[in-house]
Short mmCIF file of C-alpha atoms and ligand atoms in Angstrom, two decimals:
data_model
loop_
_atom_site.label_atom_id
_atom_site.label_comp_id
_atom_site.label_asym_id
_atom_site.label_seq_id
_atom_site.Cartn_x
_atom_site.Cartn_y
_atom_site.Cartn_z
CA MET A 270 -12.35 7.20 -19.27
CA SER A 271 -9.32 6.07 -17.26
CA ARG A 272 -9.80 3.89 -14.19
CA ALA A 273 -10.14 5.54 -10.76
CA TRP A 274 -7.59 5.22 -7.93
CA ASN A 275 -9.12 2.43 -5.90
CA PHE A 276 -8.38 2.63 -2.15
CA VAL A 277 -11.01 0.10 -1.06
CA ALA A 278 -10.24 -2.34 1.74
CA GLY A 279 -11.19 -5.35 -0.36
CA PRO A 280 -11.80 -6.86 -2.76
CA ALA A 281 -8.88 -4.72 -3.83
CA GLY A 282 -7.63 -3.52 -7.19
CA LEU A 283 -5.53 -5.81 -9.37
CA PRO A 284 -2.49 -5.08 -11.54
CA GLU A 285 -3.64 -4.16 -15.05
CA CYS A 286 -1.61 -7.01 -16.61
CA VAL A 287 -3.46 -9.50 -14.38
CA ILE A 288 -6.84 -8.16 -15.48
CA GLN A 289 -5.80 -8.32 -19.12
CA LYS A 290 -4.54 -11.91 -18.86
CA ALA A 291 -7.67 -12.95 -16.96
CA GLN A 292 -9.78 -11.39 -19.72
CA GLU A 293 -7.89 -13.31 -22.40
CA ALA A 294 -8.31 -16.55 -20.46
CA LEU A 295 -12.10 -16.19 -20.49
CA TRP A 296 -12.23 -17.09 -24.17
CA ASP A 297 -9.61 -19.78 -24.55
CA VAL A 298 -7.02 -20.71 -21.98
CA GLY A 299 -5.28 -23.19 -24.27
CA PRO A 300 -7.27 -26.39 -24.69
CA GLY A 301 -10.03 -24.73 -26.78
CA ALA A 302 -12.19 -23.57 -23.86
CA GLY A 303 -12.19 -20.62 -21.47
CA ILE A 304 -11.05 -20.73 -17.85
CA LEU A 305 -14.68 -20.49 -16.67
CA GLU A 306 -15.51 -23.69 -18.58
CA ILE A 307 -12.59 -25.94 -17.70
CA SER A 308 -13.05 -29.00 -15.50
CA HIS A 309 -11.05 -29.06 -12.31
CA ARG A 310 -10.33 -32.71 -13.19
CA SER A 311 -8.75 -31.76 -16.55
CA ALA A 312 -5.02 -32.09 -17.22
CA PHE A 313 -4.88 -28.31 -17.64
CA PHE A 314 -6.25 -27.61 -14.20
CA ASP A 315 -4.26 -30.35 -12.53
CA ARG A 316 -1.07 -28.75 -13.87
CA LEU A 317 -2.27 -25.33 -12.75
CA MET A 318 -2.72 -26.58 -9.17
CA TYR A 319 0.75 -28.15 -9.09
CA ASP A 320 2.30 -24.97 -10.41
CA LEU A 321 0.28 -22.77 -8.06
CA ASP A 322 1.32 -24.79 -5.04
CA ALA A 323 5.00 -24.82 -6.05
CA GLN A 324 5.11 -21.12 -6.85
CA PHE A 325 3.22 -20.14 -3.72
CA ARG A 326 5.69 -22.14 -1.60
CA ARG A 327 8.75 -20.77 -3.35
CA ILE A 328 7.65 -17.14 -3.07
CA GLY A 329 6.71 -17.43 0.61
CA GLY A 330 9.66 -19.67 1.57
CA ILE A 331 7.25 -22.24 3.00
CA PRO A 332 9.14 -25.18 4.52
CA ASP A 333 8.40 -28.77 3.41
CA ASP A 334 6.87 -29.72 6.73
CA TYR A 335 3.99 -27.31 6.10
CA ASP A 336 0.96 -28.08 3.93
CA VAL A 337 -0.71 -25.44 1.79
CA LEU A 338 -4.45 -25.54 1.21
CA PHE A 339 -6.51 -23.40 -1.14
CA LEU A 340 -10.00 -23.40 0.34
CA GLN A 341 -13.33 -21.63 -0.01
CA GLY A 342 -15.50 -19.82 2.52
CA GLY A 343 -13.08 -16.92 3.03
CA ALA A 344 -11.19 -16.15 6.20
CA THR A 345 -14.51 -16.20 8.02
CA LEU A 346 -14.93 -19.94 7.53
CA GLN A 347 -11.51 -20.39 9.14
CA PHE A 348 -12.79 -18.54 12.22
CA CYS A 349 -14.82 -21.69 12.95
CA GLN A 350 -12.94 -24.36 10.95
CA ILE A 351 -9.69 -23.87 12.87
CA PRO A 352 -11.12 -24.33 16.39
CA ALA A 353 -13.53 -27.03 15.17
CA ILE A 354 -10.68 -29.03 13.66
CA LEU A 355 -7.80 -28.27 15.97
CA THR A 356 -9.22 -28.28 19.48
CA ARG A 357 -10.40 -31.20 21.58
CA PRO A 358 -12.97 -31.25 24.38
CA GLY A 359 -11.51 -29.63 27.50
CA ASP A 360 -9.07 -27.46 25.52
CA HIS A 361 -8.86 -23.71 25.55
CA ILE A 362 -7.17 -21.15 23.29
CA ASP A 363 -5.56 -17.76 23.96
CA CYS A 364 -6.37 -14.71 21.88
CA ILE A 365 -4.33 -11.52 21.53
CA HIS A 366 -7.24 -9.18 20.97
CA THR A 367 -6.40 -6.24 18.72
CA GLY A 368 -9.76 -5.29 17.25
CA PHE A 369 -12.70 -6.07 15.03
CA TRP A 370 -11.24 -9.16 13.33
CA THR A 371 -9.98 -10.91 16.46
CA ARG A 372 -13.34 -10.17 18.07
CA ASN A 373 -15.24 -11.76 15.18
CA ALA A 374 -12.89 -14.74 15.07
CA MET A 375 -13.26 -15.38 18.80
CA ARG A 376 -17.02 -15.01 18.67
CA ASP A 377 -17.06 -17.96 16.26
CA ALA A 378 -14.31 -19.91 18.04
CA ALA A 379 -16.36 -19.78 21.25
CA PHE A 380 -18.87 -22.21 19.69
CA TYR A 381 -16.11 -24.85 19.72
CA THR A 382 -13.72 -24.11 22.54
CA ASP A 383 -13.03 -22.02 25.59
CA VAL A 384 -11.52 -18.65 24.64
CA ARG A 385 -9.20 -16.75 26.99
CA TYR A 386 -7.68 -13.33 26.43
CA ALA A 387 -3.92 -13.05 26.75
CA TYR A 388 -4.15 -9.35 25.88
CA ASP A 389 -7.10 -7.01 25.38
CA GLY A 390 -6.48 -3.92 23.24
CA ALA A 391 -9.86 -2.31 23.96
CA ALA A 392 -8.33 0.00 26.59
CA SER A 393 -6.06 1.58 23.96
CA GLY A 394 -8.96 1.97 21.52
CA PHE A 395 -7.09 -0.69 19.51
CA GLU A 396 -4.43 1.86 18.52
CA HIS A 397 -1.71 -0.24 20.13
CA ILE A 398 -0.09 -3.59 19.27
CA PRO A 399 1.33 -5.15 22.44
CA GLU A 400 4.95 -5.78 23.28
CA ASP A 401 5.66 -9.38 24.31
CA SER A 402 5.92 -8.24 27.92
CA GLU A 403 2.31 -7.02 27.83
CA ILE A 404 0.91 -10.44 26.88
CA SER A 405 -0.04 -12.94 29.61
CA TYR A 406 -0.55 -16.43 28.22
CA SER A 407 -2.64 -18.92 30.14
CA GLU A 408 -1.44 -22.41 31.07
CA ASN A 409 -1.19 -24.64 27.97
CA PRO A 410 -3.59 -23.13 25.45
CA ARG A 411 -4.07 -25.39 22.41
CA TYR A 412 -2.95 -22.41 20.36
CA VAL A 413 -2.48 -18.65 20.50
CA TYR A 414 -4.48 -16.62 18.00
CA TYR A 415 -3.68 -13.17 16.59
CA CYS A 416 -4.44 -11.01 13.55
CA ALA A 417 -1.25 -9.86 11.79
CA ASN A 418 -2.78 -6.77 10.21
CA ASN A 419 -5.87 -5.14 11.64
CA SER A 420 -7.34 -3.82 8.46
CA PHE A 421 -10.25 -2.19 10.24
CA MET A 422 -8.07 0.04 12.44
CA GLY A 423 -4.87 0.23 10.42
CA THR A 424 -2.47 -1.38 12.88
CA GLU A 425 0.01 -4.13 12.03
CA TRP A 426 2.36 -6.41 13.93
CA GLN A 427 5.98 -5.71 12.97
CA ARG A 428 6.90 -9.29 13.88
CA PRO A 429 4.91 -12.22 15.28
CA PRO A 430 4.39 -12.43 19.05
CA LEU A 431 6.92 -14.64 20.84
CA THR A 432 5.30 -17.65 22.43
CA ARG A 433 6.18 -21.28 23.14
CA TYR A 434 2.64 -22.33 22.21
CA PRO A 435 1.45 -23.02 18.65
CA LEU A 436 0.73 -19.71 16.96
CA VAL A 437 -2.20 -19.16 14.56
CA ALA A 438 -2.32 -15.99 12.43
CA ASP A 439 -4.97 -14.30 10.35
CA MET A 440 -2.91 -12.67 7.57
CA SER A 441 -5.84 -11.83 5.33
CA SER A 442 -4.81 -8.23 4.85
CA ASN A 443 -1.01 -8.41 4.76
CA ILE A 444 -0.04 -11.81 3.39
CA TYR A 445 2.81 -11.59 0.87
CA SER A 446 3.13 -7.84 1.34
CA ARG A 447 6.56 -8.58 2.89
CA PRO A 448 8.54 -11.72 3.77
CA ILE A 449 6.82 -13.95 6.34
CA ASP A 450 8.36 -15.79 9.29
CA VAL A 451 6.46 -19.01 8.57
CA ARG A 452 8.42 -21.02 11.15
CA ALA A 453 7.12 -18.80 13.95
CA HIS A 454 3.62 -20.13 13.18
CA SER A 455 1.77 -23.42 13.30
CA LEU A 456 -0.99 -22.15 11.05
CA ILE A 457 -1.44 -19.08 8.86
CA PHE A 458 -4.59 -18.30 6.92
CA ALA A 459 -5.54 -15.50 4.54
CA SER A 460 -8.29 -14.79 2.09
CA ALA A 461 -7.04 -13.79 -1.33
CA GLN A 462 -9.00 -10.70 -2.27
CA LYS A 463 -6.58 -8.09 -0.95
CA ASN A 464 -3.03 -9.17 -1.80
CA LEU A 465 -3.35 -12.40 -3.75
CA GLY A 466 -6.14 -11.98 -6.26
CA ILE A 467 -9.91 -12.09 -6.01
CA ALA A 468 -12.54 -13.33 -3.56
CA GLY A 469 -13.20 -17.05 -3.50
CA VAL A 470 -9.94 -18.55 -2.22
CA CYS A 471 -8.60 -18.70 1.30
CA VAL A 472 -5.05 -19.98 1.75
CA VAL A 473 -4.23 -22.10 4.80
CA ILE A 474 -0.58 -22.87 5.59
CA VAL A 475 -0.38 -25.50 8.31
CA LYS A 476 2.45 -27.39 9.94
CA HIS A 477 2.11 -31.23 9.69
CA GLU A 478 3.07 -31.65 13.31
CA PHE A 479 0.29 -29.32 14.45
CA LEU A 480 -2.33 -31.26 12.48
CA GLU A 481 -1.10 -34.58 13.84
CA ALA A 482 -1.24 -33.39 17.42
CA CYS A 483 -4.67 -31.85 17.29
CA GLN A 484 -7.02 -33.99 15.33
CA PRO A 485 -7.80 -37.32 16.87
CA GLU A 486 -11.29 -38.29 15.69
CA PRO A 487 -12.92 -38.89 12.28
CA ARG A 488 -14.62 -35.81 10.89
CA ALA A 489 -16.85 -34.67 8.04
CA SER A 490 -14.70 -34.11 4.93
CA MET A 491 -14.87 -30.32 4.95
CA PHE A 492 -13.80 -30.32 8.60
CA ASN A 493 -10.83 -32.53 7.92
CA TYR A 494 -7.73 -30.66 6.80
CA ARG A 495 -5.94 -33.96 6.27
CA ARG A 496 -8.45 -35.12 3.68
CA LEU A 497 -8.25 -31.72 2.02
CA VAL A 498 -4.46 -32.01 1.92
CA GLU A 499 -4.62 -35.54 0.48
CA ASN A 500 -6.96 -34.29 -2.23
CA ARG A 501 -4.75 -31.27 -3.01
CA SER A 502 -7.58 -28.85 -2.11
CA MET A 503 -9.83 -30.49 -4.73
CA LEU A 504 -12.05 -32.68 -2.61
CA ASN A 505 -14.94 -30.92 -4.31
CA THR A 506 -15.10 -28.37 -7.11
CA PRO A 507 -12.65 -25.58 -6.26
CA PRO A 508 -13.11 -21.89 -7.24
CA THR A 509 -11.33 -22.43 -10.55
CA PHE A 510 -11.31 -18.85 -11.82
CA ALA A 511 -10.15 -17.40 -8.48
CA LEU A 512 -7.31 -19.94 -8.40
CA TYR A 513 -6.32 -19.01 -11.92
CA VAL A 514 -6.22 -15.32 -10.96
CA MET A 515 -4.09 -16.19 -7.93
CA LYS A 516 -1.59 -17.85 -10.26
CA LEU A 517 -1.50 -14.66 -12.34
CA MET A 518 -0.93 -12.64 -9.16
CA LEU A 519 1.98 -14.89 -8.19
CA ASP A 520 3.49 -14.34 -11.65
CA TRP A 521 3.12 -10.60 -11.04
CA ILE A 522 4.78 -10.89 -7.61
CA ASP A 523 7.69 -12.75 -9.22
CA GLY A 524 7.91 -10.02 -11.83
CA GLN A 525 8.16 -7.41 -9.06
CA GLY A 526 11.14 -9.27 -7.58
CA GLY A 527 9.38 -11.25 -4.84
CA LEU A 528 8.41 -10.38 -1.29
CA ALA A 529 11.54 -8.48 -0.29
CA ALA A 530 11.07 -6.14 -3.26
CA LEU A 531 7.37 -5.79 -2.52
CA GLU A 532 8.17 -4.79 1.04
CA VAL A 533 10.42 -1.99 -0.20
CA ARG A 534 7.68 -0.79 -2.54
CA ASN A 535 4.96 -1.07 0.11
CA ARG A 536 7.08 0.89 2.61
CA GLU A 537 7.63 3.60 0.03
CA LYS A 538 3.89 3.81 -0.72
CA ALA A 539 2.88 4.09 2.94
CA ALA A 540 5.61 6.67 3.61
CA ILE A 541 4.38 8.88 0.76
CA VAL A 542 0.86 9.07 2.23
CA ARG A 543 1.93 9.20 5.88
CA SER A 544 4.34 12.07 5.29
CA ALA A 545 1.58 14.06 3.60
CA ILE A 546 -0.56 13.54 6.72
CA ASP A 547 2.38 14.76 8.85
CA ASP A 548 2.75 17.83 6.66
CA THR A 549 -0.78 19.05 7.46
CA GLY A 550 0.27 20.29 10.91
CA GLY A 551 -2.36 18.32 12.79
CA PHE A 552 -5.29 18.93 10.41
CA PHE A 553 -5.22 15.18 9.73
CA ARG A 554 -4.08 12.79 12.44
CA HIS A 555 -2.85 9.22 12.07
CA VAL A 556 -4.82 6.45 13.76
CA GLY A 557 -2.55 3.93 15.51
CA GLU A 558 0.64 4.46 17.49
CA PRO A 559 3.70 5.17 15.31
CA GLN A 560 5.44 1.81 15.87
CA CYS A 561 2.36 -0.23 14.90
CA ARG A 562 0.97 1.54 11.86
CA SER A 563 -0.01 -0.65 8.95
CA LEU A 564 1.69 -0.59 5.57
CA MET A 565 -1.52 -1.82 3.95
CA ASN A 566 -4.30 0.22 5.58
CA ILE A 567 -3.48 3.85 6.28
CA SER A 568 -6.05 5.07 8.80
CA PHE A 569 -6.33 8.76 9.54
CA ARG A 570 -8.95 11.32 10.40
CA THR A 571 -9.73 15.03 10.71
CA ALA A 572 -11.21 16.58 13.84
CA SER A 573 -14.81 16.04 12.74
CA ARG A 574 -17.08 13.54 11.07
CA GLU A 575 -18.37 16.28 8.74
CA MET A 576 -14.86 17.16 7.55
CA ASP A 577 -14.10 13.45 7.01
CA GLY A 578 -17.29 13.20 4.91
CA LEU A 579 -16.30 16.25 2.86
CA PHE A 580 -12.86 14.73 2.25
CA VAL A 581 -14.41 11.49 0.98
CA ALA A 582 -16.82 13.40 -1.30
CA GLU A 583 -14.15 15.68 -2.75
CA ALA A 584 -11.78 12.74 -3.24
CA GLU A 585 -14.49 10.90 -5.18
CA ASN A 586 -14.82 13.93 -7.45
CA GLU A 587 -11.12 13.51 -8.15
CA ARG A 588 -11.68 9.80 -8.90
CA MET A 589 -10.25 8.44 -5.66
CA LEU A 590 -12.52 5.71 -4.36
CA GLY A 591 -12.98 3.89 -1.06
CA LEU A 592 -11.43 6.37 1.38
CA ARG A 593 -14.19 6.14 3.98
CA GLY A 594 -13.05 4.41 7.20
CA HIS A 595 -14.42 1.11 8.45
CA ARG A 596 -18.13 1.27 9.29
CA GLU A 597 -17.39 0.76 13.01
CA THR A 598 -14.50 3.21 13.40
CA GLY A 599 -15.48 6.04 11.05
CA GLY A 600 -12.62 8.32 9.98
CA LEU A 601 -10.66 7.75 6.79
CA ARG A 602 -8.71 4.81 5.45
CA ALA A 603 -6.55 4.40 2.36
CA SER A 604 -5.90 0.75 1.60
CA VAL A 605 -2.80 0.34 -0.52
CA PHE A 606 -2.42 -3.41 -0.96
CA ASN A 607 0.27 -5.04 -3.09
CA ALA A 608 -1.23 -4.13 -6.45
CA PHE A 609 -1.88 -0.48 -5.60
CA PRO A 610 0.53 1.71 -7.63
CA VAL A 611 3.06 4.16 -6.15
CA GLU A 612 1.68 6.85 -8.44
CA GLY A 613 -1.76 6.60 -6.81
CA CYS A 614 -0.15 7.24 -3.42
CA ARG A 615 1.47 10.39 -4.79
CA VAL A 616 -1.90 11.60 -6.11
CA LEU A 617 -3.52 11.01 -2.71
CA ALA A 618 -0.63 12.68 -0.85
CA GLU A 619 -0.97 15.79 -3.00
CA PHE A 620 -4.73 15.80 -2.46
CA ILE A 621 -4.31 15.50 1.34
CA ARG A 622 -1.95 18.51 1.41
CA GLU A 623 -4.21 20.59 -0.79
CA PHE A 624 -7.36 19.68 1.17
CA ALA A 625 -5.70 20.72 4.45
CA ARG A 626 -4.52 23.97 2.88
CA VAL A 627 -8.00 24.87 1.65
CA HIS A 628 -10.01 23.72 4.68
CA GLY A 629 -7.46 24.15 7.48
C1 PLP B 40 -7.96 -9.23 8.77
C2 PLP B 40 -9.19 -9.81 8.15
N1 PLP B 40 -9.61 -11.03 8.54
C3 PLP B 40 -10.71 -11.59 8.01
C4 PLP B 40 -11.46 -10.95 7.05
C5 PLP B 40 -12.68 -11.63 6.49
O1 PLP B 40 -12.37 -12.15 5.26
P1 PLP B 40 -13.49 -12.88 4.37
O2 PLP B 40 -14.45 -11.82 3.95
O3 PLP B 40 -12.73 -13.47 3.25
O4 PLP B 40 -14.15 -13.91 5.21
C6 PLP B 40 -11.06 -9.70 6.59
C7 PLP B 40 -11.83 -9.00 5.55
O5 PLP B 40 -11.73 -7.84 5.31
C8 PLP B 40 -9.90 -9.10 7.18
O6 PLP B 40 -9.48 -7.88 6.79
#
């Protein structure tokens, strides 16, 4: 039986060529052993890490004065690692609060530092991403924190907020879906399982200058980015298979023509689904204001929870998986990360139109 159209919010589907190459690597990746059995201290793996780092930097246009780390613990570990490492006693940070993921991140940050809110999106039901004029920064926060794509609600920043303070971004659900303005940030982090491969790796891109300014005292190794940088992310045993799959994903991204080409493709995919929603004459409505809708997570809903449930059930019968909205928001959500094919968006768009025609 053919594979289903997989709209889950993560871990997300992978390109078929990546799955096939990963399968082949299980048996023998070259030196007579499979990728699951290779030492991270072997020449093979050492080379892989050099290549991964170089390719990741080239694709993302990451300047030389930024370090790249490939860590474990997911984005959620960064929710505490960043404030634990980068703030000092007496500091505070500013958060631009746009939903579930900034809330979770700040809940953890509050164990380490004082959190202030430069903007609170709760009043808009998190359907709005603020203009710069709507954000009120406090006096000298150590950094400003925001989430570039709110996967839970389906809203996305079209460009980073403008601030003179160091900017920290959670890009877990839109990294490498389009070109990134790295220079606007002091630190970017993203777990891999949506756009860059499988669960197990979290990328941290951090400016040297920011690390130097923030980290005065000695720290335990895992809470010391500098030691992790010096050890090229291999202070301890790294998630070898997940790193290998990330390398395959980067090869795939290169094959697609890089981030600019991916952006064109991702815009086309989102437009196919969004225009089908528009065509239903209000039977389905978009979640999120027009200027801040996500390319990665298309959130929409009908007028009732029951109708949403029926849509999910009928879609599953047609082998479309994962269309239920986030557990906190309800509604519907189609996640169409980098690897999701254009054809799958066309199938969903047709299904949306037909569903509205039958049940409208
Ligand atoms: C925007 C965002 N941040 C953080 C996370 C948490 O990532 P992890 O499960 O890797 O900790 C997610 C997961 O869905 C996410 O979408």
